XYZ file of C-alpha atoms in Angstrom:
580
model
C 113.335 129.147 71.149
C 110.400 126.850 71.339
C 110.265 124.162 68.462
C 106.677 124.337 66.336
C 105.410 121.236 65.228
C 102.337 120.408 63.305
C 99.249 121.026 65.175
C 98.060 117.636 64.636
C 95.167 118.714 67.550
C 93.495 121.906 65.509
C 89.565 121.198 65.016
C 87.728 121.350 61.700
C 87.286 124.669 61.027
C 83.321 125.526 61.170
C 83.071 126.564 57.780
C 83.624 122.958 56.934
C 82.201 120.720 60.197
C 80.564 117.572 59.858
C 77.262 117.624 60.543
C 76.730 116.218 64.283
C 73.833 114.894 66.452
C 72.538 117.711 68.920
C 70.488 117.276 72.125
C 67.181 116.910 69.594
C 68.456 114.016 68.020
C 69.478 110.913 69.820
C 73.021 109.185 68.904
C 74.373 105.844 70.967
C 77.494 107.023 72.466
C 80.480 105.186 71.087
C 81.306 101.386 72.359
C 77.523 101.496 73.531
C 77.586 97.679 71.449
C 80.312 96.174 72.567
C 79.682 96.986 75.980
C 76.248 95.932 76.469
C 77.204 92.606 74.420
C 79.868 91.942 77.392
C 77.804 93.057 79.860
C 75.248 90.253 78.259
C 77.821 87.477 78.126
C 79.092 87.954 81.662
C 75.611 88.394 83.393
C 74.730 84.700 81.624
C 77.607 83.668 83.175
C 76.650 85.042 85.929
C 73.361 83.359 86.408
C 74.889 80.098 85.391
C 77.169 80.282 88.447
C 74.334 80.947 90.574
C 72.288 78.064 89.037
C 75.164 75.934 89.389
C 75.652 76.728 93.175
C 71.846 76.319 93.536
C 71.455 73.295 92.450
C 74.690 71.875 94.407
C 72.701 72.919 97.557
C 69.566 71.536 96.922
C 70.945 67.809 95.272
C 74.733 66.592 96.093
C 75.654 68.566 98.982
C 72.346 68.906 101.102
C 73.209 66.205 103.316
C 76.715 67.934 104.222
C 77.938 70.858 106.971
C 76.591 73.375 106.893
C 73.544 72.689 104.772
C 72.361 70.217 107.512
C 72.655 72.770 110.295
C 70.560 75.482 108.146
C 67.346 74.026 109.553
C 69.017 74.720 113.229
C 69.721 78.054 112.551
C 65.957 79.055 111.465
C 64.645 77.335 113.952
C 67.023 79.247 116.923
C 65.864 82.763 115.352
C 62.197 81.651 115.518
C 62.142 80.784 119.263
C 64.019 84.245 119.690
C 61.467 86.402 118.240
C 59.962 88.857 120.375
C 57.460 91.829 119.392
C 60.519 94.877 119.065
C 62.624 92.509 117.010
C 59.707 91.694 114.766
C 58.904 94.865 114.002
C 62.630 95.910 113.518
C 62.864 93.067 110.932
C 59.640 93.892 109.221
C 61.290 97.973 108.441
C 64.240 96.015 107.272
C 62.672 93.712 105.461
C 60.699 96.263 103.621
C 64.012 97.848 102.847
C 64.803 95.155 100.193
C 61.266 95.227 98.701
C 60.450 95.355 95.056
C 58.343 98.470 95.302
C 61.038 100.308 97.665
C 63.771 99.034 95.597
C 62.082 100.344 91.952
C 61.170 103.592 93.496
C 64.424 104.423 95.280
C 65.821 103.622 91.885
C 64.283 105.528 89.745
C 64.518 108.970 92.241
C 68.159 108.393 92.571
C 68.740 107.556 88.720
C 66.333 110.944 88.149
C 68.065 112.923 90.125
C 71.835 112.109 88.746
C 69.983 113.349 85.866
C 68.921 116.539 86.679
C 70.594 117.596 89.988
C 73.782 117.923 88.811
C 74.674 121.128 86.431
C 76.460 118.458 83.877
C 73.956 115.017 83.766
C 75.486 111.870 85.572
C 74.393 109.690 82.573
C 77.202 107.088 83.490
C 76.467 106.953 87.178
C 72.817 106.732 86.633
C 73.044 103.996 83.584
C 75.462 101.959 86.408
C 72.924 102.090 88.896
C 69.610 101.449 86.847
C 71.456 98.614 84.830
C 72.830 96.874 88.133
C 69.557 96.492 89.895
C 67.869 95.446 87.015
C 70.101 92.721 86.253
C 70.087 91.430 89.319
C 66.695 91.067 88.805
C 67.082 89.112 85.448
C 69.902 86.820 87.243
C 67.212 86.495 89.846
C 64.321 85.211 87.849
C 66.576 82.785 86.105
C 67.592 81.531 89.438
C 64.118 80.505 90.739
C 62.967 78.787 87.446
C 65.767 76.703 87.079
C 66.250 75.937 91.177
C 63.356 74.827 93.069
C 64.158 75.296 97.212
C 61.719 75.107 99.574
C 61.356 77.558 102.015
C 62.234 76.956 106.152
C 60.022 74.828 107.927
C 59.418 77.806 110.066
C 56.478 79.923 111.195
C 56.874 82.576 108.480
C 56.070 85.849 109.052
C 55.524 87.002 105.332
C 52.992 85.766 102.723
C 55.121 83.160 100.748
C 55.978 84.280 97.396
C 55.480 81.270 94.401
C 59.056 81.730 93.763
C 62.092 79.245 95.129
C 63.722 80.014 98.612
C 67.094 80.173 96.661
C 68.392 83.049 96.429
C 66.706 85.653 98.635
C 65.330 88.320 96.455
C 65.038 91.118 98.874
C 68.868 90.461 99.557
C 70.076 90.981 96.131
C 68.149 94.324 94.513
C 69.413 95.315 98.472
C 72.971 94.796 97.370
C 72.501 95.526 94.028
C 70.777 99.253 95.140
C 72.529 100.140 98.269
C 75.868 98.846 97.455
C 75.571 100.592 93.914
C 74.987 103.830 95.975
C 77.600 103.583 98.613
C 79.774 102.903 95.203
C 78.938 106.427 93.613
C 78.962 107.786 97.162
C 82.605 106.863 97.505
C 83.374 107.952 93.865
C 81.536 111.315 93.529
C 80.916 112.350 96.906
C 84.061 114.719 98.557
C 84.454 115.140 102.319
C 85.276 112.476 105.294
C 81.952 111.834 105.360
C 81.524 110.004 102.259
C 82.941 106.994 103.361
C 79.900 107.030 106.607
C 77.628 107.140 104.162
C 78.844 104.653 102.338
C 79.288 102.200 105.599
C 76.341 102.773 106.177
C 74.823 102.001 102.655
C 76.624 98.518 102.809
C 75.360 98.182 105.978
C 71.660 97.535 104.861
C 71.879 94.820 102.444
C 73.591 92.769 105.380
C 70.487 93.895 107.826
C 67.837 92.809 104.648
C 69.262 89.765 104.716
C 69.022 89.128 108.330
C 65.583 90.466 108.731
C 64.741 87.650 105.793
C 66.316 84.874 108.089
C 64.173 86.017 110.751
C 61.223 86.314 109.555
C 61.601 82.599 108.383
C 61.417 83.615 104.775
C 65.168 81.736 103.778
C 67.804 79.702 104.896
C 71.324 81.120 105.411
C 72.753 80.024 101.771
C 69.491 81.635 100.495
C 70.899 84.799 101.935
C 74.229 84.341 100.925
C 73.340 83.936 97.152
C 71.297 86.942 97.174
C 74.562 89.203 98.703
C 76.915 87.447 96.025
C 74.064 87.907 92.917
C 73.917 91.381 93.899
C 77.280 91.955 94.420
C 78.044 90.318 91.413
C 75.570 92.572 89.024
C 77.355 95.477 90.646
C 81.060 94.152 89.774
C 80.240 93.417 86.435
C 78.183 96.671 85.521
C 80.282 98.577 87.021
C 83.753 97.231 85.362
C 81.916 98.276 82.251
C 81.023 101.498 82.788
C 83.077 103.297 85.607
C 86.560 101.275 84.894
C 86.898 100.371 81.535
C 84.769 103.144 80.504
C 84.149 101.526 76.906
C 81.615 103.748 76.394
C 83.183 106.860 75.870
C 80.903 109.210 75.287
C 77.163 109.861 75.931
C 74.383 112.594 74.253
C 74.778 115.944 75.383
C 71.529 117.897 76.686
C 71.142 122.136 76.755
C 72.093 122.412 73.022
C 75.840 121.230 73.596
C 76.305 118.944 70.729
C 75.604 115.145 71.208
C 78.782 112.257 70.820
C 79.171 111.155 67.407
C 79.008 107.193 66.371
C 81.621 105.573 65.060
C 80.565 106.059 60.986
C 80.374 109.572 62.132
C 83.440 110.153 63.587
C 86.172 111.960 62.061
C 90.011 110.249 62.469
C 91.343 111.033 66.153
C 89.997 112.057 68.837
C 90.466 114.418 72.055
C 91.530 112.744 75.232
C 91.242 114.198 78.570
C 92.581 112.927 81.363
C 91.420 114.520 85.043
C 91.715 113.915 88.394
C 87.842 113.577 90.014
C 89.019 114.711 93.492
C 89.896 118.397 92.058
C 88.070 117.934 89.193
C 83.945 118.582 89.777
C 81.170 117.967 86.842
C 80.605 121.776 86.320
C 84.155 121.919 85.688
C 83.955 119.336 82.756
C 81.085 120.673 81.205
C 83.022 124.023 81.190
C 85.992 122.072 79.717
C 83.959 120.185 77.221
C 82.078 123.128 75.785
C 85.693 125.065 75.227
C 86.841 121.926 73.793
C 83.571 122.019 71.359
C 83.769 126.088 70.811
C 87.663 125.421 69.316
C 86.480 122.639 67.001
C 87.247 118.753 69.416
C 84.178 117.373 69.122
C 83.008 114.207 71.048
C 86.014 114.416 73.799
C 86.532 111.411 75.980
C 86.736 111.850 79.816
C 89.371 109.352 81.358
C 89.278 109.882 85.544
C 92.557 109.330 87.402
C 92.714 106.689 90.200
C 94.478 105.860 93.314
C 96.180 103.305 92.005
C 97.424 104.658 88.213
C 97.201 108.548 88.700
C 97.090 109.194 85.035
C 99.657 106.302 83.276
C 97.575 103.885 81.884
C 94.683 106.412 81.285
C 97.236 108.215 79.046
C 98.780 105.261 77.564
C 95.494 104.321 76.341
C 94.310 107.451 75.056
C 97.601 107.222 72.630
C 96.961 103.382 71.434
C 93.413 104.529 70.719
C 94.509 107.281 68.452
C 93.970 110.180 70.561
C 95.497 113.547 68.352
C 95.309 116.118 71.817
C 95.153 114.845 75.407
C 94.107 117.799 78.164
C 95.521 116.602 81.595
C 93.466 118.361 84.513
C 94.781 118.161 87.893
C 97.614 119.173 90.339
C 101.048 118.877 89.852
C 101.505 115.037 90.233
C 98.578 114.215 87.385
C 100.104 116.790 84.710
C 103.688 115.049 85.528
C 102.238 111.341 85.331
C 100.749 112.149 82.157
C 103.611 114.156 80.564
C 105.384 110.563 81.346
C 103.455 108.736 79.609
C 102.995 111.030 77.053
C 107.137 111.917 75.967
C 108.264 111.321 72.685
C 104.463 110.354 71.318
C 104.309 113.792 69.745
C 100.683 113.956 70.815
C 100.201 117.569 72.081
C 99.190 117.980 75.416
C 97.135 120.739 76.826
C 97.697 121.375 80.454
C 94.272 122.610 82.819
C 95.420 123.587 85.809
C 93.385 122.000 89.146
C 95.375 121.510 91.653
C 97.389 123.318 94.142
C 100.545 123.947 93.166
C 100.199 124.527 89.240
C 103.827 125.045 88.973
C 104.629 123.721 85.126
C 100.988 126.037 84.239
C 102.262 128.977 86.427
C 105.844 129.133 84.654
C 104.236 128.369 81.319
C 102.140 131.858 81.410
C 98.785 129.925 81.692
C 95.982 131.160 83.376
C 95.012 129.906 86.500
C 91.537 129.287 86.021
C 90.440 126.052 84.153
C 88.477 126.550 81.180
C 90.558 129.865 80.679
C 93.705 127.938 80.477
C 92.199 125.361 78.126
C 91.030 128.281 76.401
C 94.346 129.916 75.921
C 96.175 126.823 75.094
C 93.811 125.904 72.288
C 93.996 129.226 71.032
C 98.342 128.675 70.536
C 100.032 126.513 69.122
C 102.457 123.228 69.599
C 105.806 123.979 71.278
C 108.580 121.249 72.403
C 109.640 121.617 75.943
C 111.780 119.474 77.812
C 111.287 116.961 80.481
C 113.828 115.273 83.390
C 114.220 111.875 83.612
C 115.609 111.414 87.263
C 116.128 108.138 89.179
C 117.508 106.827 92.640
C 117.741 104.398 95.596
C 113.760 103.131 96.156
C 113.107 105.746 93.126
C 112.267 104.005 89.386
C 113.067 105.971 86.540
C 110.648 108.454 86.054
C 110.093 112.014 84.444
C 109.060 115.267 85.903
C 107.926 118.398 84.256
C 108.808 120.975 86.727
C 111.361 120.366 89.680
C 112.493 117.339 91.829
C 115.035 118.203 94.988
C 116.015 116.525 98.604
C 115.834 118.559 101.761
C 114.205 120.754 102.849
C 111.616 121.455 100.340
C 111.066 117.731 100.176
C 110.396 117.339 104.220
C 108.076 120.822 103.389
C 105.924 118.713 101.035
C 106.056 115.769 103.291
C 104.829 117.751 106.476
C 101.921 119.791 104.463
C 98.684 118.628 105.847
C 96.083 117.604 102.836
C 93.400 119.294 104.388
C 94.807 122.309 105.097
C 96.286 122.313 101.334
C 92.590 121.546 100.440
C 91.133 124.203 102.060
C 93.964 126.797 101.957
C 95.741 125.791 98.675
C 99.537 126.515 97.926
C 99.869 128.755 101.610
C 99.067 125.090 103.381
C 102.939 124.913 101.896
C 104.113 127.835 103.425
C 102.587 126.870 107.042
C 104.652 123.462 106.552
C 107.512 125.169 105.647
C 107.664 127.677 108.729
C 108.326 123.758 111.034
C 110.988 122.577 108.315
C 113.030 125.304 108.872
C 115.264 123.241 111.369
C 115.497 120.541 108.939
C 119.934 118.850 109.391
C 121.876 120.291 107.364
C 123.363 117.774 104.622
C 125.956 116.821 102.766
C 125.974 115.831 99.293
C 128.412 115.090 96.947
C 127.447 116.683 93.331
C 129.044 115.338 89.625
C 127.831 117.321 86.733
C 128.255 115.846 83.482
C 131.136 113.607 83.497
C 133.414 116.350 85.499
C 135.107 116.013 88.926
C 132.562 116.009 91.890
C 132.607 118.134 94.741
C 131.063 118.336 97.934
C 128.744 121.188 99.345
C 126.748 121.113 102.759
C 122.948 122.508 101.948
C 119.729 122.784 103.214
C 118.008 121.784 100.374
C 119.022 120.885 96.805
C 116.663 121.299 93.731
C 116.804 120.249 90.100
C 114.629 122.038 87.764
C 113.231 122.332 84.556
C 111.581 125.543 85.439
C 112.157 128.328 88.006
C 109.378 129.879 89.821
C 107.704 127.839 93.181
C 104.161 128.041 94.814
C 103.513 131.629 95.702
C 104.934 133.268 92.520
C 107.942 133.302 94.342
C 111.236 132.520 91.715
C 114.413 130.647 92.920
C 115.875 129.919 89.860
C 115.137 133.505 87.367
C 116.873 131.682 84.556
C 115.289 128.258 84.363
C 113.973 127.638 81.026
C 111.922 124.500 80.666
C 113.163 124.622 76.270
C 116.636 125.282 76.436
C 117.719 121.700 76.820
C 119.536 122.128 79.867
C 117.939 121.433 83.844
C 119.254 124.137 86.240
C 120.481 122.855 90.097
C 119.999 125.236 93.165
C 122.029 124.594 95.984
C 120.432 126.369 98.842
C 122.964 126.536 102.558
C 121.930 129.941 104.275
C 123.513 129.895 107.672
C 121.639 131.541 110.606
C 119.732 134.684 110.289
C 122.123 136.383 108.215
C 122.085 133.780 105.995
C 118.752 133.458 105.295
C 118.739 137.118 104.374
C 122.117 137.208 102.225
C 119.994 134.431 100.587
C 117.345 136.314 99.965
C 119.036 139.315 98.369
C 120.899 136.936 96.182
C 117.733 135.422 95.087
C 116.324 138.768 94.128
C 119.532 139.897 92.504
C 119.334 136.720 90.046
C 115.755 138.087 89.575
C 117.347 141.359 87.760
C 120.031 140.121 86.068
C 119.292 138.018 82.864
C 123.083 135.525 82.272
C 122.858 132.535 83.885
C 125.780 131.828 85.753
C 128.684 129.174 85.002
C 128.632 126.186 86.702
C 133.067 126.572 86.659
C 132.298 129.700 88.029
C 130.664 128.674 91.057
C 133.137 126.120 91.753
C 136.366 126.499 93.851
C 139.512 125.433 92.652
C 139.731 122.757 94.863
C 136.736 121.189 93.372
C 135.746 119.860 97.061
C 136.014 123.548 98.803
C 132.032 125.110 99.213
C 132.996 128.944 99.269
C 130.476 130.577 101.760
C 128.118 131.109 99.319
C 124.140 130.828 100.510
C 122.701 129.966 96.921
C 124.530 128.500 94.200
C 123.674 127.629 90.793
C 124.501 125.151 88.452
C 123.469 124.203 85.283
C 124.186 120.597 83.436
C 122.551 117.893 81.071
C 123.281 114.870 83.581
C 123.854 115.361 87.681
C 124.343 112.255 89.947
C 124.040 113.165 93.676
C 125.171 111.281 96.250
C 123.708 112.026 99.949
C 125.705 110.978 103.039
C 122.543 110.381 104.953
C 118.873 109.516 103.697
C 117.201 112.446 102.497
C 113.475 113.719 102.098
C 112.748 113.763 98.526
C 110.084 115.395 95.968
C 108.999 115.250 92.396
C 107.041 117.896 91.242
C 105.671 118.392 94.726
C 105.003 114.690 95.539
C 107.327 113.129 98.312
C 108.630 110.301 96.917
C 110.156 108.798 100.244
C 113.837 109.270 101.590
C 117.324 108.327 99.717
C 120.709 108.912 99.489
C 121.041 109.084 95.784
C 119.340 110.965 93.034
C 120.266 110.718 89.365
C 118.854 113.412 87.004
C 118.747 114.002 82.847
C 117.667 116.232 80.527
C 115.494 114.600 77.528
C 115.491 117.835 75.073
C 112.073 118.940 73.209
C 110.625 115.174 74.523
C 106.851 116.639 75.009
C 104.731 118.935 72.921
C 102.349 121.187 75.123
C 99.997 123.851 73.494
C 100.881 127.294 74.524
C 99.703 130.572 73.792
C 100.791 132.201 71.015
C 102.530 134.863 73.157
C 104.872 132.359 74.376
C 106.335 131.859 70.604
């Protein structure tokens, strides 16, 4: 049976909750200080760097290549000029103007604000704060460097400020570039990143159009696409990477973040993967979250390059008492990882395809309901594998790892289709693995003799049932301390169905079988047998050929070798009290 420990993760109960900030009253989210002092020191930084570079162009290096071959350059884009191109610069131009720039702001920064069912505070703050920046750096800029401008027929009214940096260049970067940026981030669908392209596309055209109209030299340009840029980096560090403000007010009566005086020890953690993940999903989340008593919950999104480690890893060193991990099978077993032996409870939200550790836990299926459910139970101590191999580091998984043909299944299922279709995409994939070589694999299970089967596919597993609801190993428990191994070798057509009745046989029956049992005397002699089972603590498995491999449904590229642990009771999840 499951091992309670101290619900270190239960709310205050309402008849005693602090008093917090709703929508009516307005509290600075947390780390709002701290951030907007970095923010400060960098962007001074910032503008001294551009100063710097300034000045170097218009004292000691004017008189060197390329600076002396700027003038050439204006001068070649003048004499090309012709009435289509002129009229093509001045829309482009106009692009990067202070008026277009401020009002295309302030729509997009409105309507991240109320668009959305859940407020884009973040997003819009990242935006809003970039441009205007930008606009600080670039004021400092023309005070402190005085450049004239081309000795060119200019096509504008001259400004009174310097020719260094181009200011229609930079609030172009600074605007466009910031949207491509939350177009890549928020946006789903192949045709984010055309947007986006296309977005990046116009600061570059601004900053011609400025060349030939005679309004800047080249460098000019060039400082405005690295000020802009740079407002970007720096804002956006701050508030979309680091995230060290972790929580901002609440609107439509759903209480506001707490400040730090306010807060009470601990805090709630959750850790989600934004492609699976969409806002009305967290505002769902965070209102069950609120309902059961975790107040002022931080939101930590998932990337492409550290799917849920260093997210969780931080959530623990910052005193996090409950992390919620919502995402497919590959986030919840990143962040059980990180999160064995800490004791810190985990509550798992199903998003993804798969859902295998949430389907063979009894959760529901739906997201807030799971939370829901979870929140409702209590702690319980299940166990994790730690498995290893060839090209594989050490690593945990929650629910099952295996070589064959499951693997080259996973490996052939299209994302889209699994997008659109969801765990059948699997099934498709599996109807063109079918063929997959038989192996051969030589099998030691804790310390005894090995032995040698051929298979189609072998799987270690913490738990038993697969995509589909369909159950290959009936008496998998993921809290018994022990992993269960399936060794799967149907041969031809009646194979595959003396496979199938011996999977549905297992189904009704309730022992699990002996490992002894299922070995021949021999030791090295497969009986023919189309599913065998084993159970052990430790199994090393030796492949004489590479094979496909998974963890929990992630191909994890090919290997011969595969080494594979029990760690007993090493994460607490929060289960519904039915599972007790």
């Amino acid at each position: 049976m499951p091992t309670a420990v101290p619900d270190r993760a239960a709310g205050t109960p309402a008849s005693r909750a602090e008093p917090v900030a709703y929508a009516g009253s307005f509290t600075l989210p947390r780390g709002t200080g701290r951030t907007v002092a970095r923010i400060g020191a960098l962007t001074a930084c910032q503008a001294a760097l551009m100063v710097g570079i300034g000045l170097l162009i218009t004292g000691p290096a004017r008189g060197l290549w390329p600076l002396t071959a700027e003038d050439t350059v204006n001068e070649g884009l003048e004499q090309a000029r012709t009435g289509t191109l002129t009229t093509l610069s001045s829309l482009a131009s106009e692009a990067g103007n202070t008026l277009t720039v401020i009002a295309i702001t302030l729509l997009t920064c409105l309507g991240l604000l109320v668009t959305p069912r859940l407020p884009m505070w973040r997003q819009a703050t990242f935006l809003a704060v970039a441009v205007s920046l930008q606009s600080l750096v670039f004021l400092a800029i023309t005070e402190s460097v005085d450049r004239h401008r081309p000795e060119v027929d200019r096509l504008d009214a001259s400004p009174p400020t310097s020719s260094y940096t181009s200011g229609h260049t930079g609030a172009a970067t600074a605007l466009y570039a910031g949207l491509a940026v939350l177009a890549l981030s928020r946006a789903r669908g192949p045709w984010r990143r055309v947007v986006a392209g296309l977005l990046l596309l116009l600061p570059l055209l601004v900053g011609t159009a400025r060349l030939y109209r005679g309004m800047h030299h080249p460098t000019d340009v060039l400082g405005g696409l690295a000020n802009g840029a740079l407002s970007l980096v720096i804002v956006g560090r701050a508030l979309l990477v680091d995230r060290s403000v972790t929580a901002v007010p609440s609107v439509g009566g759903v209480p506001a973040a707490r400040t730090g005086a306010e807060r009470r020890p601990g805090t709630t953690a959750v850790i989600l993967n934004p492609t699976v993940t969409d806002d009305a999903t967290r505002h769902e989340l965070r209102r069950t979250l609120e309902r059961h008593g975790h107040l002022d919950p931080v939101f930590l999104e998932t990337t492409a390059d550290d799917p849920g480690t260093g997210q969780t890893a931080r959530a623990v060193r910052e005193g996090a008492t409950l992390v919620v991990v919502c995402g497919g099978d590959g986030t919840v077993r990143t962040v059980a990882d990180a999160l064995a032996e800490s004791g810190v409870p985990l509550a798992v939200v199903p998003c993804g395809t798969g859902n295998l550790l949430a389907r063979n836990l009894g959760l529901p299926l739906s997201p807030t309901a799971a939370l829901d459910a979870a929140l409702s139970g209590g702690p319980h101590r299940l166990d994790l594998g730690r498995i290893e191999g060839d090209g594989l580091t050490a690593t945990r998984f929650a629910a099952m790892a295996g070589a064959g043909l499951d693997a080259a299944m996973m490996e052939h299922t299209d994302p889209r289709a699994k997008a659109h279709l969801g765990w059948p995409a699997y099934a498709l994939a599996g109807i063109g693995t079918l063929r997959t070589p038989r192996m051969r694999v030589t099998i030691r299970l804790d310390g005894s003799p090995a032995f040698r089967r051929t298979a189609r596919m072998v799987l270690v597993a913490n738990v038993g049932t697969v995509q589909g609801g369909v159950t290959l190993l009936p008496a998998a428990r993921p809290d018994d301390g022990l992993l269960d191994l399936l060794v799967l070798d149907p041969r031809g057509p009646l194979g595959w169905l003396r496979a199938v009745r011996t999977l549905v046989r297992r189904r009704a029956t309730s022992p699990r079988p002996s490992a002894v049992r299922t070995i021949a005397a021999d030791g090295d002699t497969q009986r023919d047998l189309p599913v065998e089972y084993f159970t052990f603590r430790r199994a090393e498995l030796a492949f004489d050929t590479p094979q496909s491999r998974e963890l929990d449904g992630d191909p994890v590229g090919p290997g011969r070798r595969l080494t594979a642990e029990v760690e007993p009771g090493a994460l607490t999840v929060l289960l519904p009290s039915r599972e007790k």
